Amino acid sequence: MYTGILGVCVVAEAIGLGYFFGDPKALPAKVTVIMEKALQDYGKPEVQLAGATFVWDYLMTSDNDYCCGLEGYTNFTGKALPKACCAKDNKLPEKCELAEAEKLKVIGCQTKIDKFLEEKKKLFLIAPIILVVVQVILVILLIV
């Protein structure tokens, strides 16, 4: 019984690995959907949504490589603009106003996200592959 369940898990994980890492567009597309959802929650005060604001603030300012939203300041319509949307000469202002963001046109973070995923793709593969290998070994040991 345990062997069968473990076998099904191994097959499901292998299919998932093939899907996300076999198609070069699958992982970036999924991450973009997740980041779009997090962007909708940006700046909301609820504790469970604070992570979205933290992740986006970190992404927009990491490595002093400033970017703004996925596509630019327009992603923050109806919200206070993050300081990164008004970054100039590698410096963040005290506050970001719409007129300044329109003038500066800080690029969106989509390219930064895609570059990160491409650079770290092999690292993302290591843990699931190790998990599948361990499970295959367990299945073999349980059968023998």
mmCIF file of C-alpha atoms in Angstrom:
data_model
loop_
_atom_site.group_PDB
_atom_site.id
_atom_site.type_symbol
_atom_site.label_atom_id
_atom_site.label_comp_id
_atom_site.label_asym_id
_atom_site.label_seq_id
_atom_site.Cartn_x
_atom_site.Cartn_y
_atom_site.Cartn_z
ATOM 1 C CA MET A 1 0.000 0.000 0.000
ATOM 2 C CA TYR A 2 2.715 2.484 1.036
ATOM 3 C CA THR A 3 4.753 1.574 -2.046
ATOM 4 C CA GLY A 4 1.805 2.346 -4.314
ATOM 5 C CA ILE A 5 1.161 5.731 -2.720
ATOM 6 C CA LEU A 6 4.847 6.598 -2.889
ATOM 7 C CA GLY A 7 4.957 5.471 -6.519
ATOM 8 C CA VAL A 8 2.018 7.728 -7.402
ATOM 9 C CA CYS A 9 3.752 10.653 -5.648
ATOM 10 C CA VAL A 10 6.957 10.036 -7.611
ATOM 11 C CA VAL A 11 5.071 10.002 -10.914
ATOM 12 C CA ALA A 12 3.137 13.179 -10.000
ATOM 13 C CA GLU A 13 6.332 14.983 -8.982
ATOM 14 C CA ALA A 14 8.100 13.891 -12.163
ATOM 15 C CA ILE A 15 5.201 15.225 -14.240
ATOM 16 C CA GLY A 16 5.280 18.503 -12.289
ATOM 17 C CA LEU A 17 9.024 18.836 -12.802
ATOM 18 C CA GLY A 18 8.617 18.149 -16.499
ATOM 19 C CA TYR A 19 5.852 20.722 -16.786
ATOM 20 C CA PHE A 20 7.542 23.567 -14.922
ATOM 21 C CA PHE A 21 11.082 23.003 -16.111
ATOM 22 C CA GLY A 22 10.510 21.351 -19.494
ATOM 23 C CA ASP A 23 8.680 24.341 -20.941
ATOM 24 C CA PRO A 24 10.909 27.407 -20.553
ATOM 25 C CA LYS A 25 7.844 29.676 -20.372
ATOM 26 C CA ALA A 26 5.880 27.722 -17.732
ATOM 27 C CA LEU A 27 7.794 28.788 -14.606
ATOM 28 C CA PRO A 28 8.032 32.497 -15.520
ATOM 29 C CA ALA A 29 4.324 32.511 -16.418
ATOM 30 C CA LYS A 30 3.344 30.947 -13.079
ATOM 31 C CA VAL A 31 5.603 33.307 -11.124
ATOM 32 C CA THR A 32 4.139 36.284 -13.009
ATOM 33 C CA VAL A 33 0.606 35.221 -12.033
ATOM 34 C CA ILE A 34 1.681 34.934 -8.385
ATOM 35 C CA MET A 35 3.433 38.314 -8.472
ATOM 36 C CA GLU A 36 0.377 39.952 -10.097
ATOM 37 C CA LYS A 37 -1.769 38.636 -7.238
ATOM 38 C CA ALA A 38 0.758 39.921 -4.692
ATOM 39 C CA LEU A 39 0.763 43.283 -6.464
ATOM 40 C CA GLN A 40 -3.013 43.555 -5.937
ATOM 41 C CA ASP A 41 -2.378 43.150 -2.200
ATOM 42 C CA TYR A 42 0.483 45.676 -2.115
ATOM 43 C CA GLY A 43 0.147 48.236 0.646
ATOM 44 C CA LYS A 44 -2.852 46.616 2.320
ATOM 45 C CA PRO A 45 -2.489 46.815 6.102
ATOM 46 C CA GLU A 46 -3.835 43.350 6.958
ATOM 47 C CA VAL A 47 -1.158 41.186 8.559
ATOM 48 C CA GLN A 48 -1.687 38.261 6.189
ATOM 49 C CA LEU A 49 -1.123 40.578 3.210
ATOM 50 C CA ALA A 50 1.939 42.378 4.589
ATOM 51 C CA GLY A 51 4.171 39.770 2.954
ATOM 52 C CA ALA A 52 3.106 41.001 -0.482
ATOM 53 C CA THR A 53 4.283 44.514 0.340
ATOM 54 C CA PHE A 54 7.573 43.220 1.761
ATOM 55 C CA VAL A 55 8.286 41.015 -1.281
ATOM 56 C CA TRP A 56 7.499 43.795 -3.736
ATOM 57 C CA ASP A 57 9.492 46.425 -1.828
ATOM 58 C CA TYR A 58 12.453 44.050 -1.708
ATOM 59 C CA LEU A 59 12.179 43.195 -5.396
ATOM 60 C CA MET A 60 11.865 46.830 -6.482
ATOM 61 C CA THR A 61 14.937 47.944 -4.510
ATOM 62 C CA SER A 62 17.255 44.914 -4.350
ATOM 63 C CA ASP A 63 20.839 45.321 -5.520
ATOM 64 C CA ASN A 64 20.202 49.063 -6.037
ATOM 65 C CA ASP A 65 18.621 47.996 -9.333
ATOM 66 C CA TYR A 66 15.356 49.901 -9.062
ATOM 67 C CA CYS A 67 12.166 48.922 -10.839
ATOM 68 C CA CYS A 68 8.492 49.686 -10.288
ATOM 69 C CA GLY A 69 5.657 47.135 -10.284
ATOM 70 C CA LEU A 70 5.517 44.599 -13.093
ATOM 71 C CA GLU A 71 5.142 47.135 -15.886
ATOM 72 C CA GLY A 72 5.730 50.486 -14.192
ATOM 73 C CA TYR A 73 3.988 52.984 -11.939
ATOM 74 C CA THR A 74 0.585 52.337 -13.582
ATOM 75 C CA ASN A 75 0.388 49.049 -11.651
ATOM 76 C CA PHE A 76 -0.301 51.134 -8.531
ATOM 77 C CA THR A 77 -3.391 53.029 -9.699
ATOM 78 C CA GLY A 78 -5.396 54.121 -6.674
ATOM 79 C CA LYS A 79 -2.591 53.287 -4.242
ATOM 80 C CA ALA A 80 0.322 55.149 -2.717
ATOM 81 C CA LEU A 81 3.290 54.788 -5.036
ATOM 82 C CA PRO A 82 6.342 52.923 -3.730
ATOM 83 C CA LYS A 83 9.496 55.010 -3.441
ATOM 84 C CA ALA A 84 11.153 52.822 -6.089
ATOM 85 C CA CYS A 85 8.770 54.262 -8.707
ATOM 86 C CA CYS A 86 10.540 57.599 -8.291
ATOM 87 C CA ALA A 87 14.116 56.337 -7.997
ATOM 88 C CA LYS A 88 16.600 58.685 -9.622
ATOM 89 C CA ASP A 89 20.376 58.389 -9.833
ATOM 90 C CA ASN A 90 20.250 55.245 -7.649
ATOM 91 C CA LYS A 91 18.570 57.163 -4.830
ATOM 92 C CA LEU A 92 15.125 56.784 -3.330
ATOM 93 C CA PRO A 93 13.054 59.878 -2.520
ATOM 94 C CA GLU A 94 11.252 60.407 0.779
ATOM 95 C CA LYS A 95 7.935 60.082 -1.045
ATOM 96 C CA CYS A 96 6.869 59.247 -4.590
ATOM 97 C CA GLU A 97 4.237 61.414 -6.251
ATOM 98 C CA LEU A 98 2.360 60.469 -9.425
ATOM 99 C CA ALA A 99 3.699 63.398 -11.481
ATOM 100 C CA GLU A 100 7.289 62.465 -10.624
ATOM 101 C CA ALA A 101 6.689 58.777 -11.433
ATOM 102 C CA GLU A 102 5.152 59.743 -14.791
ATOM 103 C CA LYS A 103 8.167 61.907 -15.569
ATOM 104 C CA LEU A 104 10.838 59.391 -14.508
ATOM 105 C CA LYS A 105 9.207 56.316 -16.077
ATOM 106 C CA VAL A 106 11.111 53.795 -13.926
ATOM 107 C CA ILE A 107 10.926 50.442 -15.708
ATOM 108 C CA GLY A 108 8.799 47.567 -14.443
ATOM 109 C CA CYS A 109 10.266 44.543 -12.672
ATOM 110 C CA GLN A 110 9.188 41.848 -15.168
ATOM 111 C CA THR A 111 12.647 41.744 -16.775
ATOM 112 C CA LYS A 112 14.298 41.552 -13.343
ATOM 113 C CA ILE A 113 12.027 38.636 -12.371
ATOM 114 C CA ASP A 114 12.683 36.783 -15.637
ATOM 115 C CA LYS A 115 16.446 37.287 -15.298
ATOM 116 C CA PHE A 116 16.388 35.996 -11.702
ATOM 117 C CA LEU A 117 14.415 32.890 -12.694
ATOM 118 C CA GLU A 118 16.753 32.147 -15.585
ATOM 119 C CA GLU A 119 19.847 32.534 -13.390
ATOM 120 C CA LYS A 120 18.440 30.408 -10.533
ATOM 121 C CA LYS A 121 16.559 27.779 -12.560
ATOM 122 C CA LYS A 122 19.116 25.050 -11.841
ATOM 123 C CA LEU A 123 18.978 25.777 -8.115
ATOM 124 C CA PHE A 124 15.181 25.465 -8.174
ATOM 125 C CA LEU A 125 15.577 22.035 -9.781
ATOM 126 C CA ILE A 126 17.902 20.570 -7.143
ATOM 127 C CA ALA A 127 15.463 20.092 -4.236
ATOM 128 C CA PRO A 128 12.640 18.450 -6.231
ATOM 129 C CA ILE A 129 15.068 16.179 -8.062
ATOM 130 C CA ILE A 130 16.654 15.072 -4.780
ATOM 131 C CA LEU A 131 13.167 14.427 -3.384
ATOM 132 C CA VAL A 132 12.195 12.304 -6.404
ATOM 133 C CA VAL A 133 15.469 10.338 -6.240
ATOM 134 C CA VAL A 134 15.002 9.629 -2.519
ATOM 135 C CA GLN A 135 11.437 8.503 -3.139
ATOM 136 C CA VAL A 136 12.500 6.235 -6.009
ATOM 137 C CA ILE A 137 15.120 4.669 -3.731
ATOM 138 C CA LEU A 138 12.459 4.148 -1.049
ATOM 139 C CA VAL A 139 10.128 2.487 -3.568
ATOM 140 C CA ILE A 140 12.939 0.170 -4.673
ATOM 141 C CA LEU A 141 13.826 -0.684 -1.071
ATOM 142 C CA LEU A 142 10.183 -1.376 -0.230
ATOM 143 C CA ILE A 143 9.748 -3.644 -3.245
ATOM 144 C CA VAL A 144 12.917 -5.642 -2.565
#
